[in-house]
mmCIF file of C-alpha atoms in Angstrom:
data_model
loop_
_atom_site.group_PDB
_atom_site.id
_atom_site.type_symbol
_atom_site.label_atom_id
_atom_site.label_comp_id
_atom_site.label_asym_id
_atom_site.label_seq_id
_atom_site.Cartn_x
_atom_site.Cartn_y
_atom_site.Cartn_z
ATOM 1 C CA UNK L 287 -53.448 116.844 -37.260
ATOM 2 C CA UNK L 288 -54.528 115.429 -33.764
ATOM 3 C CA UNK L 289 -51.815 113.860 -31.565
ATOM 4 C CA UNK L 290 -51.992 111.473 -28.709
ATOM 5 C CA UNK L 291 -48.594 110.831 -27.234
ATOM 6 C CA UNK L 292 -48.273 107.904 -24.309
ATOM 7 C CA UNK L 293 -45.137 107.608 -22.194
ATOM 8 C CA UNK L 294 -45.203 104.002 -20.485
ATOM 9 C CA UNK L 295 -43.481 104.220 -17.123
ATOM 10 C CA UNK L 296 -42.482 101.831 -14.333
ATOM 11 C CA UNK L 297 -45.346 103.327 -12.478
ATOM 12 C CA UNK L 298 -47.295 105.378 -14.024
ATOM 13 C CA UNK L 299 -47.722 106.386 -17.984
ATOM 14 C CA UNK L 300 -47.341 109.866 -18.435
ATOM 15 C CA UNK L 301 -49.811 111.488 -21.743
ATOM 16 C CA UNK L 302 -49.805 114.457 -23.924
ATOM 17 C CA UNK L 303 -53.214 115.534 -26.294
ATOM 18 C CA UNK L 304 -52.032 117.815 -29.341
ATOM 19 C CA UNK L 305 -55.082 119.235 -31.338
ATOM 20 C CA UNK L 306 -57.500 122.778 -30.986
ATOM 21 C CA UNK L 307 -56.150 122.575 -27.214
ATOM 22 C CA UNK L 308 -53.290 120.817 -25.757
ATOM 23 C CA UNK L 309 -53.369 118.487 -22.696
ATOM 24 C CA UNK L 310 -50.950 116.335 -20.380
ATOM 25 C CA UNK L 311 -51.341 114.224 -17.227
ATOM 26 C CA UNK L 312 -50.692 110.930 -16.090
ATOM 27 C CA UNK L 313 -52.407 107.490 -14.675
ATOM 28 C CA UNK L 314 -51.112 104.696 -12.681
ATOM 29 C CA UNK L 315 -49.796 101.738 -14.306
ATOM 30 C CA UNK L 316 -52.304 100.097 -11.536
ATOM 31 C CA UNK L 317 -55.663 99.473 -10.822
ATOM 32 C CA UNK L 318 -56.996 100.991 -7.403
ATOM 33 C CA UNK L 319 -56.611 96.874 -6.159
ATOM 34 C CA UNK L 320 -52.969 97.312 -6.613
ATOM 35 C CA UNK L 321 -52.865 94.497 -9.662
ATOM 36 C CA UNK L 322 -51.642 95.828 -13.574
ATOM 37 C CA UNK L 323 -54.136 96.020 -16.061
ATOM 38 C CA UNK L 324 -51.909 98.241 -17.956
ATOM 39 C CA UNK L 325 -53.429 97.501 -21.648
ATOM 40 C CA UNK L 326 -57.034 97.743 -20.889
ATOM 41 C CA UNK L 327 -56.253 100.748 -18.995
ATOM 42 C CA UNK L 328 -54.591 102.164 -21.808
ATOM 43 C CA UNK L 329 -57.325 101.164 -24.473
ATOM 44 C CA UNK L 330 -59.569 102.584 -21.846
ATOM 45 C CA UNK L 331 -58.055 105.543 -21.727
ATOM 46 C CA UNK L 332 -57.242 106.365 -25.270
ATOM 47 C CA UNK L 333 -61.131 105.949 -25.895
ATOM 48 C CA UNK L 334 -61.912 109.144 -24.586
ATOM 49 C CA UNK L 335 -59.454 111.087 -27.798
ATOM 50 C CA UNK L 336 -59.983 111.184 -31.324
ATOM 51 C CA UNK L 337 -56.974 111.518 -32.581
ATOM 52 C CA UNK L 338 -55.086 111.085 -35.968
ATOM 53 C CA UNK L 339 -51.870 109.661 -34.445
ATOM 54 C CA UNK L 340 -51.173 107.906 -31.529
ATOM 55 C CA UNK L 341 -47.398 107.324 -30.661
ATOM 56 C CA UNK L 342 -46.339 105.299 -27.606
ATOM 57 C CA UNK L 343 -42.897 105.136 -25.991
ATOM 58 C CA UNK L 344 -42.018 102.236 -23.910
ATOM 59 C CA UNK L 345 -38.839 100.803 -21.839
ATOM 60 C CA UNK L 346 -37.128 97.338 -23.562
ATOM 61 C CA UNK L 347 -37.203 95.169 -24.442
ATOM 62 C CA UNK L 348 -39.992 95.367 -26.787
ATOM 63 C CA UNK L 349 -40.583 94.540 -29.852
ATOM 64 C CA UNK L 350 -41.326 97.825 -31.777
ATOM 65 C CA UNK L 351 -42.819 96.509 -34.845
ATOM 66 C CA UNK L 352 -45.966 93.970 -33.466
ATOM 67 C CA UNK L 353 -45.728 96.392 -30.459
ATOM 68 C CA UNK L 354 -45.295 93.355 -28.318
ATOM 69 C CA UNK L 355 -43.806 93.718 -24.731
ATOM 70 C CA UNK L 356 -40.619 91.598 -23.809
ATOM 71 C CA UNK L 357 -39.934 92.376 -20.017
ATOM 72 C CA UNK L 358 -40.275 90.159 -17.241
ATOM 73 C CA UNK L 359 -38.945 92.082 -13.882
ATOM 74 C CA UNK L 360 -41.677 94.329 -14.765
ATOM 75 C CA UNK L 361 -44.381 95.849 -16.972
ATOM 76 C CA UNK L 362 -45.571 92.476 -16.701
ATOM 77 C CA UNK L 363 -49.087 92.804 -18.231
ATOM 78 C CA UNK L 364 -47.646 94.164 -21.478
ATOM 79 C CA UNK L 365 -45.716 90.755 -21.803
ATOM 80 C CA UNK L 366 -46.107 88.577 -24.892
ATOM 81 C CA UNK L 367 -49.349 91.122 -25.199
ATOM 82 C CA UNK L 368 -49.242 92.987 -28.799
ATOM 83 C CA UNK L 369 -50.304 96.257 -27.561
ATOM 84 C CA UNK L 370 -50.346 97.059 -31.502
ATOM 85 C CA UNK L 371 -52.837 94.447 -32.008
ATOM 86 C CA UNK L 372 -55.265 95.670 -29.535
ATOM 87 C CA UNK L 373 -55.461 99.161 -30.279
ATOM 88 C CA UNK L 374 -55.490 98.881 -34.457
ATOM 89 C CA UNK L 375 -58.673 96.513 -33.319
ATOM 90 C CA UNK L 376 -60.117 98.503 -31.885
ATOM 91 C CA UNK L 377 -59.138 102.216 -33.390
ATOM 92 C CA UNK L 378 -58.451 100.803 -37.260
ATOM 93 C CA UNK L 379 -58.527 104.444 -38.906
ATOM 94 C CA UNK L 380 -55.801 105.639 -35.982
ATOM 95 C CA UNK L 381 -51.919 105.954 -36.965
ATOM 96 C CA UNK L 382 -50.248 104.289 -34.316
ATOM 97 C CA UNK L 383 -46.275 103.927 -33.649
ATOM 98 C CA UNK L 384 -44.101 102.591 -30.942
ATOM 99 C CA UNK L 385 -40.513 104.471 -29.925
ATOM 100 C CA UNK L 386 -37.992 103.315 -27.287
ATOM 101 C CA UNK L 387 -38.835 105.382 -24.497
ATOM 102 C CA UNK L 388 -34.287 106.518 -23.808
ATOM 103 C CA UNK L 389 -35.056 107.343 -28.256
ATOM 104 C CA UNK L 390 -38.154 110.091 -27.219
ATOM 105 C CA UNK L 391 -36.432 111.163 -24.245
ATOM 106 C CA UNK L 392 -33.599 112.279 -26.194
ATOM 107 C CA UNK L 393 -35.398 113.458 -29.389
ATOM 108 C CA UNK L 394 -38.043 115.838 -26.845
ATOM 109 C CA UNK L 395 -34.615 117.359 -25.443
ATOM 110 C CA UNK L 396 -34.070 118.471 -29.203
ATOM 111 C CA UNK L 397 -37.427 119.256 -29.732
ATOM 112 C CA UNK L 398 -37.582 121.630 -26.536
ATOM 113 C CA UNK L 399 -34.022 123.335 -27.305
ATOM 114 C CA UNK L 400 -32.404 121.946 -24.194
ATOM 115 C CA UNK L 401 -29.696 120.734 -26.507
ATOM 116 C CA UNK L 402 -28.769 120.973 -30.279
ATOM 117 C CA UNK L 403 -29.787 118.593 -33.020
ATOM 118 C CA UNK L 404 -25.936 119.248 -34.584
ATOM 119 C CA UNK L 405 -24.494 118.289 -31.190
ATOM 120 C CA UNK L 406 -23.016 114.908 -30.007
ATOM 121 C CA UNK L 407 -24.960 114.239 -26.875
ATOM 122 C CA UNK L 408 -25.800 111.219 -24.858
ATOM 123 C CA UNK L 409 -29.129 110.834 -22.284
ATOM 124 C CA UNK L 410 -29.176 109.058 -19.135
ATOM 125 C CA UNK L 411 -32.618 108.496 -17.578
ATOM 126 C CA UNK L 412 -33.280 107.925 -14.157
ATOM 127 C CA UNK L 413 -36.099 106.542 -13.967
ATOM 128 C CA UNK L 414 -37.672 103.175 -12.234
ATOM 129 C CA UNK L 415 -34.352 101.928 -14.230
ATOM 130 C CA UNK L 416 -31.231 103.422 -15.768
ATOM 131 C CA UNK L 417 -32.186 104.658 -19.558
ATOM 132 C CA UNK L 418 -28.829 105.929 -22.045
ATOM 133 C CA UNK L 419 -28.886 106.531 -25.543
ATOM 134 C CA UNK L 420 -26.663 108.024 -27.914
ATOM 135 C CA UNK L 421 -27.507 110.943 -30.502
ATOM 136 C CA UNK L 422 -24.611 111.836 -33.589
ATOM 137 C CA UNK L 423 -24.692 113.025 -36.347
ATOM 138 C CA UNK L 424 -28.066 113.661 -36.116
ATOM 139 C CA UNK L 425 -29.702 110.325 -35.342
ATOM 140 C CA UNK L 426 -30.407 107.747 -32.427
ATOM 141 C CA UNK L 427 -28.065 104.985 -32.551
ATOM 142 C CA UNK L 428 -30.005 101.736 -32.640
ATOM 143 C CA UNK L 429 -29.828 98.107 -33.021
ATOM 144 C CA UNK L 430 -31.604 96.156 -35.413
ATOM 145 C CA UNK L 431 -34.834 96.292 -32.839
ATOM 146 C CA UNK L 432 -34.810 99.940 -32.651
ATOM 147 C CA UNK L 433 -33.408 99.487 -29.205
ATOM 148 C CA UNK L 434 -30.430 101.916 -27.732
ATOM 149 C CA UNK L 435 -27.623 100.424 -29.281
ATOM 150 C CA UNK L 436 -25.536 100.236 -26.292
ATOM 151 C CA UNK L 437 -26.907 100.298 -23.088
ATOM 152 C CA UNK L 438 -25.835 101.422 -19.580
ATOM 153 C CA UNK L 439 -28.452 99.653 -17.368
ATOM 154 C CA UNK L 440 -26.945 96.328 -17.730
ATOM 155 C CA UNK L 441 -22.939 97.678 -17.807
ATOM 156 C CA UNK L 442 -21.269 95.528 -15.426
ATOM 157 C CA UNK L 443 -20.622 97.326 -11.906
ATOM 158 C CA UNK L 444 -19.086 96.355 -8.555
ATOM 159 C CA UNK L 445 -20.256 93.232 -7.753
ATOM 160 C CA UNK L 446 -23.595 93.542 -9.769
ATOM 161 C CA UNK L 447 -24.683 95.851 -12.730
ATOM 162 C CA UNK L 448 -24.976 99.874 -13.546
ATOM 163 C CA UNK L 449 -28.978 99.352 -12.405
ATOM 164 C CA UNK L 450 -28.292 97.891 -9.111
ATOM 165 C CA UNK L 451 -26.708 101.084 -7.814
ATOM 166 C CA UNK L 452 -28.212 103.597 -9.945
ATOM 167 C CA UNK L 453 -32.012 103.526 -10.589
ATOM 168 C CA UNK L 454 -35.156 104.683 -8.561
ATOM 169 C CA UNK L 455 -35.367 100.889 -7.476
ATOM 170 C CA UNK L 456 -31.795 101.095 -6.446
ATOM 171 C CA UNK L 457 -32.085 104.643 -4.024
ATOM 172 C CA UNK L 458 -35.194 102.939 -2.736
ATOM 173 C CA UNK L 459 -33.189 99.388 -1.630
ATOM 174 C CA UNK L 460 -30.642 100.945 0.051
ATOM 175 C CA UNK L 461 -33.093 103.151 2.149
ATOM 176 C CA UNK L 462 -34.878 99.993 3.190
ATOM 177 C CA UNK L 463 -31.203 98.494 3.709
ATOM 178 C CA UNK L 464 -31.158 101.481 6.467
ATOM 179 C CA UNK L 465 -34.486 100.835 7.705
ATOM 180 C CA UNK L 466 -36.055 103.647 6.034
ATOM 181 C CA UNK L 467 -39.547 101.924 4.180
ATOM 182 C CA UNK L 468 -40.077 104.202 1.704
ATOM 183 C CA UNK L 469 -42.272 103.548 -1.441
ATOM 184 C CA UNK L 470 -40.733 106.114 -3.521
ATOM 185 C CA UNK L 471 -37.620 108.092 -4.686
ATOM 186 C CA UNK L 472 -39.774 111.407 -3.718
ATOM 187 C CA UNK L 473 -40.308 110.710 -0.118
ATOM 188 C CA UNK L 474 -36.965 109.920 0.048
ATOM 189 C CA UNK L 475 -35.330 113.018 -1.327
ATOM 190 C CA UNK L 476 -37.808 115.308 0.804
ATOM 191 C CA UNK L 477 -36.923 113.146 4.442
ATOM 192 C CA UNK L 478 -33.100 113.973 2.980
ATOM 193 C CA UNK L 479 -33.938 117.817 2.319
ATOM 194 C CA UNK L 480 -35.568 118.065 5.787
ATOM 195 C CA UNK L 481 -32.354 117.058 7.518
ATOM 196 C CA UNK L 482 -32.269 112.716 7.693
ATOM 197 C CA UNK L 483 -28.643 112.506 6.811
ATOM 198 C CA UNK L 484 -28.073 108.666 6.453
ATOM 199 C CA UNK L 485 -30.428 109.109 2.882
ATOM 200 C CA UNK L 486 -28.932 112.620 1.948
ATOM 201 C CA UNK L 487 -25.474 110.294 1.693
ATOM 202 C CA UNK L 488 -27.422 107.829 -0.442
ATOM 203 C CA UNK L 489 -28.337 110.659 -3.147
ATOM 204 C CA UNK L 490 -24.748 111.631 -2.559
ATOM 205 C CA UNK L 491 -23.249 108.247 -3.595
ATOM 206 C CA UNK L 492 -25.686 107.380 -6.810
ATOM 207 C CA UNK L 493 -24.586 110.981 -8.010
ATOM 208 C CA UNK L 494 -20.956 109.690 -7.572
ATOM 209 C CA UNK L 495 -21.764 105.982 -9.045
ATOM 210 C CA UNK L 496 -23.595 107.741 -12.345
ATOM 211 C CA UNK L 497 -20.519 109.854 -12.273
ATOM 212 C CA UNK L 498 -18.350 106.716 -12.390
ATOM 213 C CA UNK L 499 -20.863 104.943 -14.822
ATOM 214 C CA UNK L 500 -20.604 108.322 -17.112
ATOM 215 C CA UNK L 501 -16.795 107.990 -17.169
ATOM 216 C CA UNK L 502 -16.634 105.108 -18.504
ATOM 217 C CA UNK L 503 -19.689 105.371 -21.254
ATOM 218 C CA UNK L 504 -17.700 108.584 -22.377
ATOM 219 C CA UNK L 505 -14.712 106.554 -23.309
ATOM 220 C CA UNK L 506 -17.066 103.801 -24.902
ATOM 221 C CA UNK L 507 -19.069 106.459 -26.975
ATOM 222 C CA UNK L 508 -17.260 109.622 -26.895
ATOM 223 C CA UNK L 509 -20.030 111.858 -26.210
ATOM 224 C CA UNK L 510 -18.832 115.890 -25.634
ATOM 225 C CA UNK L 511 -22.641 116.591 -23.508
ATOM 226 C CA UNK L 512 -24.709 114.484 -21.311
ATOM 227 C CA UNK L 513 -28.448 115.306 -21.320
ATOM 228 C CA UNK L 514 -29.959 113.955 -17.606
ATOM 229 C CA UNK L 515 -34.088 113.349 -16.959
ATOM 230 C CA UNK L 516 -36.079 110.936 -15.590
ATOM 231 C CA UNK L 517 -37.939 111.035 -12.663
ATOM 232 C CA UNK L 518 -35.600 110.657 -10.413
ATOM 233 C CA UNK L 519 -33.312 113.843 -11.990
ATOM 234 C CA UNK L 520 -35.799 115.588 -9.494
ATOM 235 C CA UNK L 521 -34.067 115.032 -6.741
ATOM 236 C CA UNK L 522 -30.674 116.089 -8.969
ATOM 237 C CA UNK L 523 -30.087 118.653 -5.924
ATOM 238 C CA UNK L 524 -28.950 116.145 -3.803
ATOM 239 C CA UNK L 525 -27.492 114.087 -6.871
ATOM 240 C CA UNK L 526 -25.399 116.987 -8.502
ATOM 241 C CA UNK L 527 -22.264 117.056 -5.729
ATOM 242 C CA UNK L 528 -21.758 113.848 -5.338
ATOM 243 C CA UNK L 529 -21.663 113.724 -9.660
ATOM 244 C CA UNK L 530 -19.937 117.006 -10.292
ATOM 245 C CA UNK L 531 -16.608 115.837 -7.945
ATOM 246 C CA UNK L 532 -16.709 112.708 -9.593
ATOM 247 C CA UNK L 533 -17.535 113.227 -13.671
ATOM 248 C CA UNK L 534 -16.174 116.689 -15.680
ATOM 249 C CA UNK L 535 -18.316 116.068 -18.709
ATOM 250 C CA UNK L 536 -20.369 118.653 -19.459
ATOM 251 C CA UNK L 537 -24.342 118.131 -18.736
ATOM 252 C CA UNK L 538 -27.680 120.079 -19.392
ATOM 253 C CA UNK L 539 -30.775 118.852 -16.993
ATOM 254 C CA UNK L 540 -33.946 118.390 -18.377
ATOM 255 C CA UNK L 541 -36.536 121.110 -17.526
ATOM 256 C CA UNK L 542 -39.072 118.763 -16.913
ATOM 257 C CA UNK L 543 -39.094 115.417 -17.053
ATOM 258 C CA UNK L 544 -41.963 114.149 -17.608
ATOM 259 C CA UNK L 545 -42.917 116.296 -20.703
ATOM 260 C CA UNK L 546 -39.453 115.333 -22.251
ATOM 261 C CA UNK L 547 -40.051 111.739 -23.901
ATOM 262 C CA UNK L 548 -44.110 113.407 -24.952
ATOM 263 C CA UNK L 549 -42.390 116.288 -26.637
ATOM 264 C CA UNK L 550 -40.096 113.557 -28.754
ATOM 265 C CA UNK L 551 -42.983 111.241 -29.367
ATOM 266 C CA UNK L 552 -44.921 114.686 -30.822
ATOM 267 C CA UNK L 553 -41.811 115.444 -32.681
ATOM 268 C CA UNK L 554 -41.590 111.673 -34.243
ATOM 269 C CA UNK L 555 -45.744 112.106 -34.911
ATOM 270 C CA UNK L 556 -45.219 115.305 -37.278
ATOM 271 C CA UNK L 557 -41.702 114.302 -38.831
ATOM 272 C CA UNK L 558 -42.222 111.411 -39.072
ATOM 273 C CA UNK L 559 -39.896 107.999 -38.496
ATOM 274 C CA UNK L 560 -37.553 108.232 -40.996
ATOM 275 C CA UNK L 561 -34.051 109.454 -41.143
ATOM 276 C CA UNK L 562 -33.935 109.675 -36.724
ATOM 277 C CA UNK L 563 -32.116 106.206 -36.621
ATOM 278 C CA UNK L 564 -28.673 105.610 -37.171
ATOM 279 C CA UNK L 565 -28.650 101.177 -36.786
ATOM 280 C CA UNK L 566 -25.335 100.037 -35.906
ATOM 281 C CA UNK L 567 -24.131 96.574 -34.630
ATOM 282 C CA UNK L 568 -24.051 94.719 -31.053
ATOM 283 C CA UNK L 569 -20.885 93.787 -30.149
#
């Protein structure tokens, strides 16, 4: 059995091919213009691969079963767009599933080893937002939409919310609020590695804020190990002090993170949907 496994980022969507060989890479959310054409870019691109099954992890809110895209702030071309509509169209004798991207980060850190399936483990991704879901007893816990039943990017926070402070988008505004233009969390880490102090204390203070932010989600959830990716976590050299004097709780960083969520879309692919959800209520 053939697998094609998408990862839908803020900026780009990250792919791994399973079959006689195996494959991964990545291509921008964008068009060379600069404007989103993410799903003809993505039927484009899955064109090339003849696959059995095709599974696709995305951020929310989305709705998992038409594969339809509910975000505004961003993803925009996936909105009201049933991604799951277009590509059955056009590739009827495919499999195809959908998986909240925080669900096949945590499931590819199983998959990989980097923590236990028997274990009671949360996942915090730092990505172009603040991902966190919670694994027990060996399953996600969900709502009703498949969604991470309780999530951290929207937790209140000082005088905003958890993403405000601690999110690729949030290291980025407060270089700019420094004067520092940078485009992207990588830039910024490697002007703070080569001696700019001002943004070495901004990696310094979102460690301490997740720190804060993981406090208080341990109390909520009660989770004994924290499992940290994202693409931001690459820069978790300049994150780790500022967590480690704030937050006790145990932690394992992912060894890569942008193979993570495709290893947990493969694992999803060969086992299977059923029995990985636990669905509990909102409150």
């Amino acid at each position: 059995m053939s697998v094609l496994a998408l990862d839908i980022g803020g900026t780009a969507v990250k792919y791994g091919c399973f079959g006689e060989s195996t494959e991964f890479g990545e291509f921008s959310v964008k068009d060379s213009d600069g404007i989103e054409h993410l799903p003809e870019k993505i039927l484009g691109f899955i064109s090339k691969y003849n696959t059995d099954r095709i599974g696709i992890s995305v951020p929310g809110p989305f709705d998992f079963s038409s594969g339809t895209g509910l975000m505004e702030h961003k993803l925009k071309s996936l909105y009201k767009i049933s991604l799951k509509e277009m590509i059955e169209k056009r590739f009827p004798y495919t499999e195809l599933f959908f998986i909240h991207d925080a669900t096949a980060f945590i499931l590819g850190g199983i998959y990989s080893g980097s923590i236990l399936s028997n274990e009671n483990v949360s996942g915090v991704m730092l990505g172009t937002g603040l991902g966190y879901v919670h694994f027990a007893d060996g399953r996600v816990e969900v709502n009703k939409n498949k969604t991470p039943l309780k999530p951290l990017w929207n937790k209140p926070y000082k005088d905003g919310i958890a993403e405000n402070y601690v999110s690729a988008t949030a290291i980025i505004n407060k270089a700019r609020a420094k004067g520092y233009l940078f485009d992207g969390v990588r830039e910024i880490a490697t002007a703070a590695r080569e001696g700019k102090r001002e943004l070495a204390e901004i990696f310094l203070e979102t460690g301490e804020q997740l720190g804060e932010l993981v406090i208080s989600k341990q109390k909520e959830d009660g989770f004994e190990k924290l499992f940290i990716g994202g693409q931001v976590s690459r820069a978790w050299d300049l994150m780790k002090p500022g967590f480690e004097t704030i937050c006790p709780i145990s932690y394992v960083l992912s060894e890569d993170p942008s193979k993570c969520p495709i290893w947990g879309i493969k694992h999803c692919a060969e086992m299977g949907m059923d029995g990985i959800y636990k669905e509990g209520k909102e409150q």
